[in-house]
């Protein structure tokens, strides 16, 4: 009995064993995915009722609820068309940063996946000196009122994306050559966007906007490293990959000779 009493008395002075701190660490809490519904109206589509590629970016902004400044690892999987009811899924990274993963879906089927989006502004890269093995195309236009973002007066992301599109179309030969390709059953479409950066650069109506594209062929893809600058100050950059698609079968095909010939010009 005396021994039991002694053990009880000693136990009141013994500090409970604590395992090493590393064993007590818990995984960061998972943040819930939010969803945003989007309807595809005619102003977001082309004459074939297919959504123009730049409009997906504004829908990603709807999901973020913030300015879209950076995009990495965007892959277009299926087109959104007139009348579609879409859902933007937005999931914050668990590290507490401003990064998010996003998808755009239709009836549970992914149309687009984006590895990372962010509202953090980073100055885009300036166009380098011409690179051996890449074809350079340089264009200029005068800044117009619809190029400006009403929130800060800089070039809007939408205007930069549309400038990218004009540059790509020009490289491919413009409306006549694109129409000829389509008559042969080939359409050139955007397959992915990576490394997009957009920054606010002061701009006014009448300023010079320069758009540069360094173009290369990587296997069956046509890759455009594209830059936008206002009065020489970098405003946007993106690496945009395009593929040729058989419009009947809906499958990627190798670029036809008329496209490959664009890389052989002096």
PDB file of C-alpha atoms in Angstrom, residues 45-174:
ATOM      1  CA  UNK A  45     -17.177  33.749 -80.109  1.00  0.00           C
ATOM      2  CA  UNK A  46     -15.971  33.864 -83.711  1.00  0.00           C
ATOM      3  CA  UNK A  47     -17.972  33.283 -86.887  1.00  0.00           C
ATOM      4  CA  UNK A  48     -17.801  29.531 -86.244  1.00  0.00           C
ATOM      5  CA  UNK A  49     -19.431  29.967 -82.797  1.00  0.00           C
ATOM      6  CA  UNK A  50     -16.151  28.965 -81.108  1.00  0.00           C
ATOM      7  CA  UNK A  51     -14.828  31.028 -78.185  1.00  0.00           C
ATOM      8  CA  UNK A  52     -11.944  33.346 -79.064  1.00  0.00           C
ATOM      9  CA  UNK A  53      -8.889  32.323 -77.046  1.00  0.00           C
ATOM     10  CA  UNK A  54      -8.475  35.674 -75.221  1.00  0.00           C
ATOM     11  CA  UNK A  55     -11.916  35.420 -73.641  1.00  0.00           C
ATOM     12  CA  UNK A  56     -10.894  32.470 -71.476  1.00  0.00           C
ATOM     13  CA  UNK A  57      -8.567  34.850 -69.615  1.00  0.00           C
ATOM     14  CA  UNK A  58     -11.394  37.159 -68.564  1.00  0.00           C
ATOM     15  CA  UNK A  59     -13.287  34.130 -67.264  1.00  0.00           C
ATOM     16  CA  UNK A  60     -10.239  33.147 -65.225  1.00  0.00           C
ATOM     17  CA  UNK A  61     -10.304  36.682 -63.800  1.00  0.00           C
ATOM     18  CA  UNK A  62     -13.945  36.192 -62.866  1.00  0.00           C
ATOM     19  CA  UNK A  63     -12.878  33.132 -60.870  1.00  0.00           C
ATOM     20  CA  UNK A  64      -9.956  34.918 -59.226  1.00  0.00           C
ATOM     21  CA  UNK A  65     -11.934  38.025 -58.431  1.00  0.00           C
ATOM     22  CA  UNK A  66      -8.674  39.916 -59.073  1.00  0.00           C
ATOM     23  CA  UNK A  67      -6.485  41.177 -61.885  1.00  0.00           C
ATOM     24  CA  UNK A  68      -4.863  38.357 -63.834  1.00  0.00           C
ATOM     25  CA  UNK A  69      -1.135  39.085 -64.043  1.00  0.00           C
ATOM     26  CA  UNK A  70       0.541  35.710 -64.549  1.00  0.00           C
ATOM     27  CA  UNK A  71      -0.382  32.420 -66.194  1.00  0.00           C
ATOM     28  CA  UNK A  72       1.731  29.272 -66.319  1.00  0.00           C
ATOM     29  CA  UNK A  73       0.868  25.933 -67.849  1.00  0.00           C
ATOM     30  CA  UNK A  74      -2.416  26.753 -69.587  1.00  0.00           C
ATOM     31  CA  UNK A  75      -3.653  23.947 -71.838  1.00  0.00           C
ATOM     32  CA  UNK A  76      -6.670  24.184 -74.146  1.00  0.00           C
ATOM     33  CA  UNK A  77      -8.322  20.759 -74.317  1.00  0.00           C
ATOM     34  CA  UNK A  78     -11.726  21.347 -75.905  1.00  0.00           C
ATOM     35  CA  UNK A  79     -13.370  24.485 -77.293  1.00  0.00           C
ATOM     36  CA  UNK A  80     -16.184  26.333 -75.583  1.00  0.00           C
ATOM     37  CA  UNK A  81     -18.946  27.228 -78.027  1.00  0.00           C
ATOM     38  CA  UNK A  82     -21.896  29.590 -78.226  1.00  0.00           C
ATOM     39  CA  UNK A  83     -24.533  28.816 -75.606  1.00  0.00           C
ATOM     40  CA  UNK A  84     -22.290  26.750 -73.326  1.00  0.00           C
ATOM     41  CA  UNK A  85     -22.774  26.984 -69.569  1.00  0.00           C
ATOM     42  CA  UNK A  86     -19.289  26.851 -68.054  1.00  0.00           C
ATOM     43  CA  UNK A  87     -17.897  26.596 -64.541  1.00  0.00           C
ATOM     44  CA  UNK A  88     -14.577  28.111 -63.498  1.00  0.00           C
ATOM     45  CA  UNK A  89     -12.953  26.149 -60.649  1.00  0.00           C
ATOM     46  CA  UNK A  90     -10.409  28.137 -58.613  1.00  0.00           C
ATOM     47  CA  UNK A  91      -8.223  26.519 -55.950  1.00  0.00           C
ATOM     48  CA  UNK A  92      -5.705  28.575 -53.897  1.00  0.00           C
ATOM     49  CA  UNK A  93      -2.257  27.109 -53.380  1.00  0.00           C
ATOM     50  CA  UNK A  94      -1.675  25.844 -49.848  1.00  0.00           C
ATOM     51  CA  UNK A  95       1.475  27.910 -49.303  1.00  0.00           C
ATOM     52  CA  UNK A  96      -0.414  31.119 -48.584  1.00  0.00           C
ATOM     53  CA  UNK A  97       0.786  32.786 -51.794  1.00  0.00           C
ATOM     54  CA  UNK A  98      -1.332  34.585 -54.365  1.00  0.00           C
ATOM     55  CA  UNK A  99      -1.144  31.542 -56.660  1.00  0.00           C
ATOM     56  CA  UNK A 100      -4.152  29.515 -57.767  1.00  0.00           C
ATOM     57  CA  UNK A 101      -4.855  26.463 -59.910  1.00  0.00           C
ATOM     58  CA  UNK A 102      -7.832  26.876 -62.214  1.00  0.00           C
ATOM     59  CA  UNK A 103      -9.911  24.844 -64.633  1.00  0.00           C
ATOM     60  CA  UNK A 104     -12.811  25.718 -66.918  1.00  0.00           C
ATOM     61  CA  UNK A 105     -15.350  22.938 -67.285  1.00  0.00           C
ATOM     62  CA  UNK A 106     -18.572  22.142 -69.121  1.00  0.00           C
ATOM     63  CA  UNK A 107     -20.820  19.523 -67.516  1.00  0.00           C
ATOM     64  CA  UNK A 108     -17.847  18.171 -65.557  1.00  0.00           C
ATOM     65  CA  UNK A 109     -15.606  17.898 -68.633  1.00  0.00           C
ATOM     66  CA  UNK A 110     -12.439  19.991 -68.566  1.00  0.00           C
ATOM     67  CA  UNK A 111     -12.095  22.421 -71.457  1.00  0.00           C
ATOM     68  CA  UNK A 112      -9.028  24.163 -70.049  1.00  0.00           C
ATOM     69  CA  UNK A 113      -6.555  23.532 -67.257  1.00  0.00           C
ATOM     70  CA  UNK A 114      -4.172  26.092 -65.768  1.00  0.00           C
ATOM     71  CA  UNK A 115      -1.344  25.025 -63.483  1.00  0.00           C
ATOM     72  CA  UNK A 116      -0.875  28.493 -61.981  1.00  0.00           C
ATOM     73  CA  UNK A 117      -2.530  31.892 -62.126  1.00  0.00           C
ATOM     74  CA  UNK A 118      -1.685  34.915 -60.000  1.00  0.00           C
ATOM     75  CA  UNK A 119      -2.563  38.567 -59.512  1.00  0.00           C
ATOM     76  CA  UNK A 120       1.034  39.388 -58.548  1.00  0.00           C
ATOM     77  CA  UNK A 121       2.533  41.854 -61.018  1.00  0.00           C
ATOM     78  CA  UNK A 122       5.978  41.048 -62.387  1.00  0.00           C
ATOM     79  CA  UNK A 123       7.672  43.061 -65.124  1.00  0.00           C
ATOM     80  CA  UNK A 124       7.631  40.987 -68.335  1.00  0.00           C
ATOM     81  CA  UNK A 125      10.807  40.166 -70.201  1.00  0.00           C
ATOM     82  CA  UNK A 126      11.853  42.523 -72.968  1.00  0.00           C
ATOM     83  CA  UNK A 127      12.365  41.118 -76.438  1.00  0.00           C
ATOM     84  CA  UNK A 128      15.945  39.849 -76.835  1.00  0.00           C
ATOM     85  CA  UNK A 129      18.151  40.288 -79.859  1.00  0.00           C
ATOM     86  CA  UNK A 130      17.034  38.089 -82.776  1.00  0.00           C
ATOM     87  CA  UNK A 131      17.679  34.424 -82.023  1.00  0.00           C
ATOM     88  CA  UNK A 132      19.239  32.021 -84.527  1.00  0.00           C
ATOM     89  CA  UNK A 133      16.734  29.410 -85.614  1.00  0.00           C
ATOM     90  CA  UNK A 134      13.693  31.588 -84.936  1.00  0.00           C
ATOM     91  CA  UNK A 135      11.838  33.795 -87.392  1.00  0.00           C
ATOM     92  CA  UNK A 136      11.218  37.305 -86.069  1.00  0.00           C
ATOM     93  CA  UNK A 137       8.130  39.325 -86.914  1.00  0.00           C
ATOM     94  CA  UNK A 138       7.815  42.902 -85.687  1.00  0.00           C
ATOM     95  CA  UNK A 139       4.674  45.036 -85.941  1.00  0.00           C
ATOM     96  CA  UNK A 140       3.563  48.397 -84.609  1.00  0.00           C
ATOM     97  CA  UNK A 141       0.259  50.115 -84.106  1.00  0.00           C
ATOM     98  CA  UNK A 142      -0.975  53.298 -82.500  1.00  0.00           C
ATOM     99  CA  UNK A 143      -2.556  52.983 -79.062  1.00  0.00           C
ATOM    100  CA  UNK A 144      -6.313  53.510 -79.219  1.00  0.00           C
ATOM    101  CA  UNK A 145      -8.840  54.177 -76.490  1.00  0.00           C
ATOM    102  CA  UNK A 146     -10.020  50.551 -76.472  1.00  0.00           C
ATOM    103  CA  UNK A 147      -6.439  49.366 -75.814  1.00  0.00           C
ATOM    104  CA  UNK A 148      -6.438  51.036 -72.394  1.00  0.00           C
ATOM    105  CA  UNK A 149      -7.516  49.467 -69.119  1.00  0.00           C
ATOM    106  CA  UNK A 150      -9.920  51.792 -67.330  1.00  0.00           C
ATOM    107  CA  UNK A 151      -8.637  50.608 -63.945  1.00  0.00           C
ATOM    108  CA  UNK A 152      -5.131  52.021 -64.299  1.00  0.00           C
ATOM    109  CA  UNK A 153      -4.679  53.523 -67.758  1.00  0.00           C
ATOM    110  CA  UNK A 154      -2.151  50.935 -68.932  1.00  0.00           C
ATOM    111  CA  UNK A 155      -2.620  48.526 -71.821  1.00  0.00           C
ATOM    112  CA  UNK A 156      -5.253  45.973 -70.883  1.00  0.00           C
ATOM    113  CA  UNK A 157      -4.424  42.280 -70.869  1.00  0.00           C
ATOM    114  CA  UNK A 158      -7.151  41.774 -73.455  1.00  0.00           C
ATOM    115  CA  UNK A 159      -5.538  44.273 -75.844  1.00  0.00           C
ATOM    116  CA  UNK A 160      -2.153  42.518 -75.468  1.00  0.00           C
ATOM    117  CA  UNK A 161      -3.713  39.114 -76.184  1.00  0.00           C
ATOM    118  CA  UNK A 162      -5.425  40.486 -79.278  1.00  0.00           C
ATOM    119  CA  UNK A 163      -2.155  42.018 -80.439  1.00  0.00           C
ATOM    120  CA  UNK A 164      -0.543  38.597 -80.011  1.00  0.00           C
ATOM    121  CA  UNK A 165      -3.297  37.122 -82.186  1.00  0.00           C
ATOM    122  CA  UNK A 166      -2.796  39.689 -84.968  1.00  0.00           C
ATOM    123  CA  UNK A 167       0.930  38.955 -84.943  1.00  0.00           C
ATOM    124  CA  UNK A 168       0.387  35.197 -85.230  1.00  0.00           C
ATOM    125  CA  UNK A 169      -2.152  35.604 -88.025  1.00  0.00           C
ATOM    126  CA  UNK A 170       0.216  37.881 -89.921  1.00  0.00           C
ATOM    127  CA  UNK A 171       3.048  35.344 -89.651  1.00  0.00           C
ATOM    128  CA  UNK A 172       0.738  32.649 -91.037  1.00  0.00           C
ATOM    129  CA  UNK A 173      -0.060  34.793 -94.079  1.00  0.00           C
ATOM    130  CA  UNK A 174      -3.071  36.802 -92.977  1.00  0.00           C
TER     131      UNK A 174
END
